[in-house]
Coordinates of C-alpha atoms and ligand atoms in Angstrom, one line a residue:
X1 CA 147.8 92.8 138.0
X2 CA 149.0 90.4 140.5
X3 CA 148.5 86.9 140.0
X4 CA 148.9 86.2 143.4
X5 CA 144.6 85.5 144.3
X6 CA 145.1 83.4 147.7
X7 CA 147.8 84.4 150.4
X8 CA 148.6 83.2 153.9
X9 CA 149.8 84.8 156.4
X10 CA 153.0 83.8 157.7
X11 CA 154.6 84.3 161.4
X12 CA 155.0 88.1 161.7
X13 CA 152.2 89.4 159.2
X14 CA 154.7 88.0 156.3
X15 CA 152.4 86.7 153.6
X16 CA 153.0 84.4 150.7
X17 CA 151.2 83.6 148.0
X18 CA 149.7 80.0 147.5
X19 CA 151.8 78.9 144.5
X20 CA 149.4 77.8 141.3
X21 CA 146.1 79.4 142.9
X22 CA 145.2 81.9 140.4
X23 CA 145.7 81.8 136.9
X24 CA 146.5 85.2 135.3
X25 CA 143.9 86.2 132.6
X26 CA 145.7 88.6 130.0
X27 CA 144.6 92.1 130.8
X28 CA 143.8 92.9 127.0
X29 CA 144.0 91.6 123.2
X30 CA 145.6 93.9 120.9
X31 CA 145.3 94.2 117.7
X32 CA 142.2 95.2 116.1
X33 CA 141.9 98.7 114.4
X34 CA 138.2 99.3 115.2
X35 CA 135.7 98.6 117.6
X36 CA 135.0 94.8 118.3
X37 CA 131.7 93.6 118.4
X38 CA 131.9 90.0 120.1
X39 CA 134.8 87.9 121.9
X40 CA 134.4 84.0 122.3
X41 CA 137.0 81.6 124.2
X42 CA 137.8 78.0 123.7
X43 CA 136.3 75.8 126.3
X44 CA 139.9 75.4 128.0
X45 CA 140.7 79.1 127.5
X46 CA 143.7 78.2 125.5
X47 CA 142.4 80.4 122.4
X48 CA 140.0 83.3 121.6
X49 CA 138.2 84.7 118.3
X50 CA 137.1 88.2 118.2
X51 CA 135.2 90.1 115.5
X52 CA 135.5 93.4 114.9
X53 CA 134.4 96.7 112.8
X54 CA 137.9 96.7 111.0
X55 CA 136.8 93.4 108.7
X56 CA 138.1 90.8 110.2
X57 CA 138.4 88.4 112.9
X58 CA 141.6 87.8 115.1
X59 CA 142.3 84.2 116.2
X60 CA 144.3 84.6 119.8
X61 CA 146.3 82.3 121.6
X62 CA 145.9 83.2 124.8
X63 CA 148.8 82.3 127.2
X64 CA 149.5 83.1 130.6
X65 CA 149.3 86.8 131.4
X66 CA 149.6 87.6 127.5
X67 CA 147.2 87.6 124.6
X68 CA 149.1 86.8 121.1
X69 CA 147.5 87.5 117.5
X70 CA 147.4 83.8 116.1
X71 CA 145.8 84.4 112.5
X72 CA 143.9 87.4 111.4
X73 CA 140.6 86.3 109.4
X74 CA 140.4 88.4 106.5
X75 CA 138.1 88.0 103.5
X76 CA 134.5 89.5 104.7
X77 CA 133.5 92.7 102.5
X78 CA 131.9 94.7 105.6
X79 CA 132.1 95.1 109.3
X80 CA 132.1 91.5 111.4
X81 CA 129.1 91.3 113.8
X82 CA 129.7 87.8 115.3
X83 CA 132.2 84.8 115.1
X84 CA 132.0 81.2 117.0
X85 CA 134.7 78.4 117.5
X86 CA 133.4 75.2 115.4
X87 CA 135.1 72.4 117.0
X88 CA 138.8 72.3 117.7
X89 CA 139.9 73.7 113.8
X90 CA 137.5 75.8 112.7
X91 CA 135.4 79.2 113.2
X92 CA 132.7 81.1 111.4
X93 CA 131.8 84.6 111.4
X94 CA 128.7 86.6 110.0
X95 CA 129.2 90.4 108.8
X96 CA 127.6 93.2 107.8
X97 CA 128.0 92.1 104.1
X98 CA 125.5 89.6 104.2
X99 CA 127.4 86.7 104.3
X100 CA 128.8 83.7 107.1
X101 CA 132.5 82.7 106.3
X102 CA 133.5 79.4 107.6
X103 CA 137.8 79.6 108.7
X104 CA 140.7 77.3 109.6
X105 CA 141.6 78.5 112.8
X106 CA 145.3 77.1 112.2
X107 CA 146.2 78.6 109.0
X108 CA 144.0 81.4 108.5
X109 CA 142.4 80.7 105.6
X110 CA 138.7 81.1 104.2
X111 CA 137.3 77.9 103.5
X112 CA 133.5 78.8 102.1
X113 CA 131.5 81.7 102.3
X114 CA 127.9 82.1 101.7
X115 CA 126.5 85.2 100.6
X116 CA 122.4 85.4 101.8
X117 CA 121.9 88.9 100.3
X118 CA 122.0 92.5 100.9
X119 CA 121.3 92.4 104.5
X120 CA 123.5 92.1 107.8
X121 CA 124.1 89.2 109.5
X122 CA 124.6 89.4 113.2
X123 CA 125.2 86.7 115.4
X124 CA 125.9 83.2 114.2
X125 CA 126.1 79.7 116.3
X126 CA 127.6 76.4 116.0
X127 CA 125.8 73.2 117.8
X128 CA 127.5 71.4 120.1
X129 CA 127.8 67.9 117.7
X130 CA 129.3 70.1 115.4
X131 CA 127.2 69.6 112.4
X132 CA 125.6 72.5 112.0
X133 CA 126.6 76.4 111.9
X134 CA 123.4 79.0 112.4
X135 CA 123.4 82.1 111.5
X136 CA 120.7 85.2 112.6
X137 CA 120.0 87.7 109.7
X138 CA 118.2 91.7 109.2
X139 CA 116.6 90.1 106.3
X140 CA 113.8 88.3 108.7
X141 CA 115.2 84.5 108.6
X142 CA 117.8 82.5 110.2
X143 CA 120.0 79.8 108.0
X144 CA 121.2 76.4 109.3
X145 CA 124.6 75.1 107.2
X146 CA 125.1 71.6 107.4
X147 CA 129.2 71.0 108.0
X148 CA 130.4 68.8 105.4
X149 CA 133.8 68.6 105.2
X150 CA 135.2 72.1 105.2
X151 CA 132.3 73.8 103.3
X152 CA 128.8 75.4 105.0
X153 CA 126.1 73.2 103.1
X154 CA 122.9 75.4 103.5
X155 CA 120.6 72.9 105.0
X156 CA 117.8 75.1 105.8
X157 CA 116.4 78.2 106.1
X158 CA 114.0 79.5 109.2
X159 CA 111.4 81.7 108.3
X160 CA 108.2 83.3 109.6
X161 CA 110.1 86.3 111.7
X162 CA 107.7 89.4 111.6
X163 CA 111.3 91.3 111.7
X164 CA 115.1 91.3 111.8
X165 CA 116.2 88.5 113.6
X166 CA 119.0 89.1 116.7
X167 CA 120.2 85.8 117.5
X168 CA 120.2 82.4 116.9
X169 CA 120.9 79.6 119.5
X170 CA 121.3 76.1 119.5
X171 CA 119.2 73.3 121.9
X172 CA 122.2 71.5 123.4
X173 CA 120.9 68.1 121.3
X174 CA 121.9 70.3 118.4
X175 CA 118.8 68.6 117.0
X176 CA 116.6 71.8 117.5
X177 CA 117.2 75.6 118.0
X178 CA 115.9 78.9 118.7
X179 CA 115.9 82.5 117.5
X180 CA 115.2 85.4 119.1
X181 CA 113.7 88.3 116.7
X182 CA 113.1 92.1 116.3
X183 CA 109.0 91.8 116.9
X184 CA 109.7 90.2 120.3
X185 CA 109.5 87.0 119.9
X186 CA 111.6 83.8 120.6
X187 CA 110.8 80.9 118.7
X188 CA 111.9 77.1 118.4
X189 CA 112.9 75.5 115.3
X190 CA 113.6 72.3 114.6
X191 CA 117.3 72.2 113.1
X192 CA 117.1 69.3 110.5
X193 CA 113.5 70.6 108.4
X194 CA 113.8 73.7 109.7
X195 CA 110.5 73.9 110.6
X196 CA 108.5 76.1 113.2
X197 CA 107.9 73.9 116.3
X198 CA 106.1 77.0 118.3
X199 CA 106.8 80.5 119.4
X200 CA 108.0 79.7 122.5
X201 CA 107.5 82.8 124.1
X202 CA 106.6 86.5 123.1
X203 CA 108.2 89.5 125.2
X204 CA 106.5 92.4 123.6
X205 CA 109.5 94.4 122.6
X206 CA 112.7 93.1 120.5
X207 CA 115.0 90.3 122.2
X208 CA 118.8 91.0 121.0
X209 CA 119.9 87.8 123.1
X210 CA 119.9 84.4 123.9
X211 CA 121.8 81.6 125.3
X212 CA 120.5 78.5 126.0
X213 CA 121.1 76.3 129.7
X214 CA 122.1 72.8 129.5
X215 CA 118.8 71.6 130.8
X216 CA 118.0 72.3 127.0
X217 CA 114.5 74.2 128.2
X218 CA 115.7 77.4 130.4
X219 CA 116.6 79.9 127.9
X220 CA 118.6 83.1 128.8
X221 CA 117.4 86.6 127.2
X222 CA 117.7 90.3 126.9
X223 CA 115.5 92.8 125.4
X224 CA 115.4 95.9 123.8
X225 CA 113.8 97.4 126.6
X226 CA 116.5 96.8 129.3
X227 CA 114.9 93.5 130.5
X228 CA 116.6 90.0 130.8
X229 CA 115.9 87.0 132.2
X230 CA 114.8 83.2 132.7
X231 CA 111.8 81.8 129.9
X232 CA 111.1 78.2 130.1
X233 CA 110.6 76.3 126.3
X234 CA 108.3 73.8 127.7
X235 CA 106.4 76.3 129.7
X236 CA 106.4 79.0 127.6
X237 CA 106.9 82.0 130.3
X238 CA 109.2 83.4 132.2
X239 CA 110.7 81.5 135.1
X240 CA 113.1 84.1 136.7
X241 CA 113.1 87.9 136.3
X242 CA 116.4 89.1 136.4
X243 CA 117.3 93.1 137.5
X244 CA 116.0 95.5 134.5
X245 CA 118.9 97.6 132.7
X246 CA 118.7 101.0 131.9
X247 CA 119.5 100.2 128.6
X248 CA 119.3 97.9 125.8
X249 CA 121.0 94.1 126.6
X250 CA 123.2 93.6 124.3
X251 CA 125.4 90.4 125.2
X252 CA 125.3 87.6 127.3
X253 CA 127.8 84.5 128.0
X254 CA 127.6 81.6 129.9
X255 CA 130.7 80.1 131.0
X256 CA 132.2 77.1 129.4
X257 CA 130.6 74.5 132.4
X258 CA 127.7 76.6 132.0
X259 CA 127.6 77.6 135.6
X260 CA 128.4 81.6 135.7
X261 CA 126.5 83.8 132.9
X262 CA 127.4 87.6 132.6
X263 CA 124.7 90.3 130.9
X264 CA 126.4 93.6 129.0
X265 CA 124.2 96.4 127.6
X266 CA 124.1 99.8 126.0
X267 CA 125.3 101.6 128.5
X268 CA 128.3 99.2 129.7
X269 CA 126.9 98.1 132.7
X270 CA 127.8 94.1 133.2
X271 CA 126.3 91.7 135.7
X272 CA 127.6 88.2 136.5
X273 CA 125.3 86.0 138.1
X274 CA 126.0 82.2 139.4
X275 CA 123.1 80.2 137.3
X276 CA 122.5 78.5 140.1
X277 CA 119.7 80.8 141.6
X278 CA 120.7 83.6 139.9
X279 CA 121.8 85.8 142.3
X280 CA 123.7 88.6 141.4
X281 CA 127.6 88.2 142.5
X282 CA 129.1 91.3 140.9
X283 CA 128.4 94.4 138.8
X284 CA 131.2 96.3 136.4
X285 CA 130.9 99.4 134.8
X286 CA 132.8 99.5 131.3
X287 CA 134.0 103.4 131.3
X288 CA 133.7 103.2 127.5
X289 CA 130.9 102.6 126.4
X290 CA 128.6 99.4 125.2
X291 CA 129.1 96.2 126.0
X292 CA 128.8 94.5 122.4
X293 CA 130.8 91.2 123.1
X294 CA 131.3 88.9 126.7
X295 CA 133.1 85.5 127.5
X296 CA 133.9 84.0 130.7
X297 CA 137.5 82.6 131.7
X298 CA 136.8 78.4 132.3
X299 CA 137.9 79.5 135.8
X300 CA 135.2 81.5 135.7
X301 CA 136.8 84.6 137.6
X302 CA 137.2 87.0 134.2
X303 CA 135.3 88.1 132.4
X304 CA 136.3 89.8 129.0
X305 CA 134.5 92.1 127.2
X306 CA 134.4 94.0 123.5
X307 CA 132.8 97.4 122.7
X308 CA 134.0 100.4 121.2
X309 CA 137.5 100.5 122.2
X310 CA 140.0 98.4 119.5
X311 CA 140.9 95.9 122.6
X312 CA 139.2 93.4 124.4
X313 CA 139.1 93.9 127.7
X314 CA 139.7 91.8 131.3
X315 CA 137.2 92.3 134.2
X316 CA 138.7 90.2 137.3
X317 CA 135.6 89.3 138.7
X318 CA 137.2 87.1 141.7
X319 CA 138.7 88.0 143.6
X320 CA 137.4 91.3 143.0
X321 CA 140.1 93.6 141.0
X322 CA 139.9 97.5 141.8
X323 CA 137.0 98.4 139.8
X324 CA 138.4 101.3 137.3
X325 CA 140.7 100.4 135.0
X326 CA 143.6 103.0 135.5
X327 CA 144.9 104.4 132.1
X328 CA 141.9 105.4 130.0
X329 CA 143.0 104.8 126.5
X330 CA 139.1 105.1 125.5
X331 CA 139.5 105.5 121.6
X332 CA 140.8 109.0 121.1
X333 CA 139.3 109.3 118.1
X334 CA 136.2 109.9 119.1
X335 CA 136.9 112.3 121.8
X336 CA 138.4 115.3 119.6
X337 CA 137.4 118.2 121.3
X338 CA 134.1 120.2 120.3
X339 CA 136.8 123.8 119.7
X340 CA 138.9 121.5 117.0
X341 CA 138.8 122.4 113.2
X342 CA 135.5 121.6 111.5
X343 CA 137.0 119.3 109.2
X344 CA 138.9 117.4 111.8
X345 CA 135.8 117.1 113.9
X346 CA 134.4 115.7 110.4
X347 CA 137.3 113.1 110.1
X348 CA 137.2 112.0 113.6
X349 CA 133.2 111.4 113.9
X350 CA 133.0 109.9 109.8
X351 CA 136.1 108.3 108.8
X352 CA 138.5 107.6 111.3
X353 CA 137.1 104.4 112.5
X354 CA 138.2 103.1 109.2
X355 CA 141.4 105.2 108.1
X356 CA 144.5 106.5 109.5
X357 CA 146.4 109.3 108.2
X358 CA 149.9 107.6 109.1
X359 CA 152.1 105.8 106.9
X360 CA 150.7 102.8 108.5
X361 CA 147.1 101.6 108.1
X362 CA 147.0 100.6 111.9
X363 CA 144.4 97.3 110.3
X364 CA 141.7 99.7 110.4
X365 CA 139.1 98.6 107.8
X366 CA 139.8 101.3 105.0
X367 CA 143.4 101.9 103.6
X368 CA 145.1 105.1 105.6
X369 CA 145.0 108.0 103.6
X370 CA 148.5 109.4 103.9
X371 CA 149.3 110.9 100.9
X372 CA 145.8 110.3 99.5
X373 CA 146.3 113.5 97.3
X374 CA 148.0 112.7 94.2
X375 CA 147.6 108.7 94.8
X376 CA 145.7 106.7 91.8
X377 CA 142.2 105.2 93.1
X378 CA 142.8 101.6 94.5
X379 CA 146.6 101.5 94.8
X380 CA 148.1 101.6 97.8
X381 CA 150.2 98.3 97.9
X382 CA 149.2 95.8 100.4
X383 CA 145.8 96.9 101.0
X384 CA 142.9 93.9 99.8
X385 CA 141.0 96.6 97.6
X386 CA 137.9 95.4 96.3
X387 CA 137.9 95.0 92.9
X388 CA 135.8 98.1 92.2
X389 CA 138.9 100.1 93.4
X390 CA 141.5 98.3 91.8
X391 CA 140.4 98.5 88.5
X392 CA 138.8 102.7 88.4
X393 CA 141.1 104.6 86.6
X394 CA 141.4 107.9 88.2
X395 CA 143.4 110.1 90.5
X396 CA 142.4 111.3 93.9
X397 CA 141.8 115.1 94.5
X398 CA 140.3 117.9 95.9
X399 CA 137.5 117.3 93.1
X400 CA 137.6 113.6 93.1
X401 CA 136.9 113.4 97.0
X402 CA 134.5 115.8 97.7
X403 CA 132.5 114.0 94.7
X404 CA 132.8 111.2 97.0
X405 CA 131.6 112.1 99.6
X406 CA 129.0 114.7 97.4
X407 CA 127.5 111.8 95.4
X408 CA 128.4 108.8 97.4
X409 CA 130.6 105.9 96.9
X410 CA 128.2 104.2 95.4
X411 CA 127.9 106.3 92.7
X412 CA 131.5 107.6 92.3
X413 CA 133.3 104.1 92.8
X414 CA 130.1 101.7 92.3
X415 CA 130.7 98.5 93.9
X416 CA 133.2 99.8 96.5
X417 CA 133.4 98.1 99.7
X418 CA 133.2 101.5 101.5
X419 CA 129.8 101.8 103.0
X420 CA 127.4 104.5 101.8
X421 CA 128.4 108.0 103.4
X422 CA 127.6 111.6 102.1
X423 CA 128.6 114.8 103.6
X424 CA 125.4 116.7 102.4
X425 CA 126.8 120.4 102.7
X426 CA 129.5 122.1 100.9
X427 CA 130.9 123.7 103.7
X428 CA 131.4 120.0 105.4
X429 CA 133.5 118.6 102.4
X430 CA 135.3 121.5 102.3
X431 CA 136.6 121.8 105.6
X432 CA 137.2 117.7 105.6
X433 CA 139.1 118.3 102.0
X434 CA 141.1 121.0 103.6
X435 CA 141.8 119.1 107.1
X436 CA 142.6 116.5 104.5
X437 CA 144.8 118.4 102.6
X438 CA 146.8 119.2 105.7
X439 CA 146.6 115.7 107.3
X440 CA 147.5 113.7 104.9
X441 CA 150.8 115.2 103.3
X442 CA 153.8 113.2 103.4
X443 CA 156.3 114.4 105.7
X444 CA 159.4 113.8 107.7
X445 CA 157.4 114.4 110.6
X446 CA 154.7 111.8 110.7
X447 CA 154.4 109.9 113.3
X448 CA 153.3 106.1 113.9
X449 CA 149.2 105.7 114.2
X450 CA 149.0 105.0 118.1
X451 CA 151.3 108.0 118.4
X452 CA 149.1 110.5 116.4
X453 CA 145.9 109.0 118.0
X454 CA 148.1 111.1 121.5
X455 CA 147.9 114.3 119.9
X456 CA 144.3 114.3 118.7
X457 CA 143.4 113.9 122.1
Ligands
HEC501 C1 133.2 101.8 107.9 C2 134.5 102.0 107.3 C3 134.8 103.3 106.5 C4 134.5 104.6 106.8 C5 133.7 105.1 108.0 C6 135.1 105.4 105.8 N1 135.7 104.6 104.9 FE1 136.8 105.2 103.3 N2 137.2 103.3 102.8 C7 136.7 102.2 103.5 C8 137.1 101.0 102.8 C9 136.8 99.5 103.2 C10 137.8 101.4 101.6 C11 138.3 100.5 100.5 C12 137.2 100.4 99.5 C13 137.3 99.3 98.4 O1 138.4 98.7 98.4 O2 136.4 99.2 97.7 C14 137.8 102.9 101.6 C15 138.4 103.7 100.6 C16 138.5 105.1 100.7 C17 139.2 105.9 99.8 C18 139.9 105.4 98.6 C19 141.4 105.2 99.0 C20 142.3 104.6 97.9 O3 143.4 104.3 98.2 O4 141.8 104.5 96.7 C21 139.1 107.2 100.2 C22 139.7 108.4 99.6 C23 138.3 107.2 101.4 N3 137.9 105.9 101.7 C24 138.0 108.3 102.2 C25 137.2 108.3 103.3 C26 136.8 109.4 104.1 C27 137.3 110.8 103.8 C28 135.9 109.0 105.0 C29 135.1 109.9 106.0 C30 134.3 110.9 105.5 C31 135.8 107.6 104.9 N4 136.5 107.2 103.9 C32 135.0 106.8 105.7 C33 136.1 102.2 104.7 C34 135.6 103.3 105.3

């Protein structure tokens, strides 16, 4: 990419580039081993979290041209769904395992964690004051945490959803906020009692989305049904329709002085509009897939964006980039082709989003499973087994994993952080046992994770 945004033209069609017009986003962050579900930036673009399928959150610092992994945030027992910047110091995350984790962005290391219950958590909010950390939960409420010191206080939990809720938002007096739910419905809370004020607005089908303008009334949101746009709190109805998606919205971002917003959905498709009117400046298509996670560069002329793919990705909105990114490095995992063996097909769709076969565990959620065969259960050194793992006393084998995957985790390694898979048929476990079997032998000839991810393409 060229950094080089304005030029003049010099005598004789020479051009030069305006030194210090442009500042050059960093094309991708690296460094995730699964799919990342949200990206957010510091307000001066200085430092990024990301939260991803593999368990945990990366802190970036983000430098000129270059992304660099600051801290990784490890300590959540599922996938991460969401993670926010609180303050200068800190973030918190929400994950599939029920529970918000509040971090020190400096040195990495958990500070509390609050476990709400079986369900997922997924998307969680700080208010601007910094006193309070929201989070949106499956399990039909929202929570508010009061910040004291460097533990989440729970201060109060929202109630009265008629289904999951999506996303949580907070009113920029941090003194109220809103939640957007599975039964349609956007409703405003007030932070402190956590009582319902009023459902501010009902759109029929499930809002995923929300993010709030600094007027404190207009309120940003996408739907379920491809639909986004403009509500007003005070009025209670829409204000601005904006162009319908094909598919589900699934992200939205405002940038950091609140002036440019950008919409992603199911089907990658993200639109950057000015919020002043609304229009409609520029449209990307994401080759790969959803559009899970957005933020906006301060200079508001990038946009990055999180899906499927194990980086986050840079959009150069203005001025306008070529539109198709060159190299597709689309996660070659999921791309085996439909002629492979039937138990490679099996790895590729079930496990390798979580496990490598190489010596190294590329940070992929699961331990790799090189030389799985012969290994005792929960001992690969290194690797944060829960302690369900650690302490099962048995040897992995052809018998030991097809139970596995025949009876479950949970019923083979009860308590295991793996989630729940079967392979119902015989025929599946064994061809996965024998790819297995193949795939995971130690060998002078195995090669490093990124290089192996070549040849299954
Ligand atoms: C969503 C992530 C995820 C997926 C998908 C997944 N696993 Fe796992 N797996 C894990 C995690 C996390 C652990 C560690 C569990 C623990 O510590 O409790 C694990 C542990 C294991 C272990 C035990 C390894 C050891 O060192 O003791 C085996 C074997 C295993 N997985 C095989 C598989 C296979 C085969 C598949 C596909 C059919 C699969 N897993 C799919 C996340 C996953």
């Amino acid at each position: 990419m060229t950094a080089c945004g304005l030029k003049t033209v010099l005598a004789f069609g020479v051009t030069m580039c305006l030194a210090g017009t442009v500042h050059a986003w960093p094309e991708r962050f690296e460094g995730h081993g699964g799919p990342v579900k949200s990206i957010a930036l510091s307000a001066d673009g200085s430092s990024a979290l990301s939260s991803s399928f593999d368990y945990s959150a990366i802190v970036w610092q983000v430098g000129k041209d270059s992304a660099a992994v600051g801290q990784r945030l490890i300590g959540h027992e599922g996938p991460l769904n969401d993670g926010v910047l609180v303050g200068k110091d800190m973030a918190a995350t929400v994950s599939d395992d029920g529970s918000v984790a509040l971090w020190n962005l400096a040195t990495g290391e958990m500070l509390d964690r609050v476990d709400e219950g079986e369900e997922k958590m997924i998307r969680v909010a700080a208010s601007a004051d910094g006193r309070f950390v929201a989070s949106a939960s499956w399990d039909r409420n929202a929570y508010v945490y009061g910040l004291a010191g460097n533990r989440l206080g729970r201060h109060a939990v929202l109630s009265g959803h008629r289904g999951p809720v999506n996303a949580v938002a907070f009113l920029p007096d941090g003194k109220r906020l809103i939640t957007a739910s599975y039964d349609g419905v956007i409703r405003l809370f007030d932070a402190d009692s956590g009582e319902l004020q009023r459902e501010a607005y009902s759109h029929g089908w499930g809002v995923n989305v929300l993010a709030v303008l600094p007027d404190g009334d207009r309120v940003v949101f996408g739907a379920a049904d491809g639909e986004a746009g403009v509500i007003s709190l005070a009025r209670g109805e829409i204000v601005k329709i904006l162009p319908k998606h094909e598919r589900p919205v699934l992200s939205v971002a405002l940038s950091s002085d609140l002036s440019a917003l950008a919409i992603g959905d199911g089907a990658g498709v993200i639109r950057f509009y000015s919020v002043d009117g609304f229009a409609l400046e520029e449209e990307f298509q994401n080759p790969y897939g959803p559009v899970w996670g957005l933020a906006i560069s301060p200079d508001n002329k990038t946009v990055f964006y999180a899906g499927l793919d194990d980086s986050v990705k840079s959009w150069q909105v203005t001025p306008r980039a070529p539109f198709e990114p060159v190299e597709n490095d689309f996660p070659r995992r999921f791309q085996v082709s439909e002629t492979a063996d039937p138990g490679e097909l099996q790895f590729a769709r079930k496990c390798s989003v979580c496990h490598t076969l190489t010596p190294d565990g590329a940070n992929r959620a699961g331990p790799t499973l090189y030389g799985v065969f012969g290994r005792k259960v929960g001992s690969l050194p290194g690797y944060p087994y829960s302690n369900a793992l650690r302490t099962a006393d048995f040897v992995w084998s052809e018998k030991t994993i097809s139970d596995l995957f025949d009876y479950g985790p949970d019923v083979v390694t009860p308590g295991s952080k793996m989630p729940l898979q079967r392979l119902r048929t015989e025929a599946d476990r064994d061809a996965l046992i024998a790819f297995l079997k193949r795939a995971t032998a130690p060998g002078p000839d195995r090669r490093s994770s990124q290089e192996r991810n070549e040849v299954v393409k």
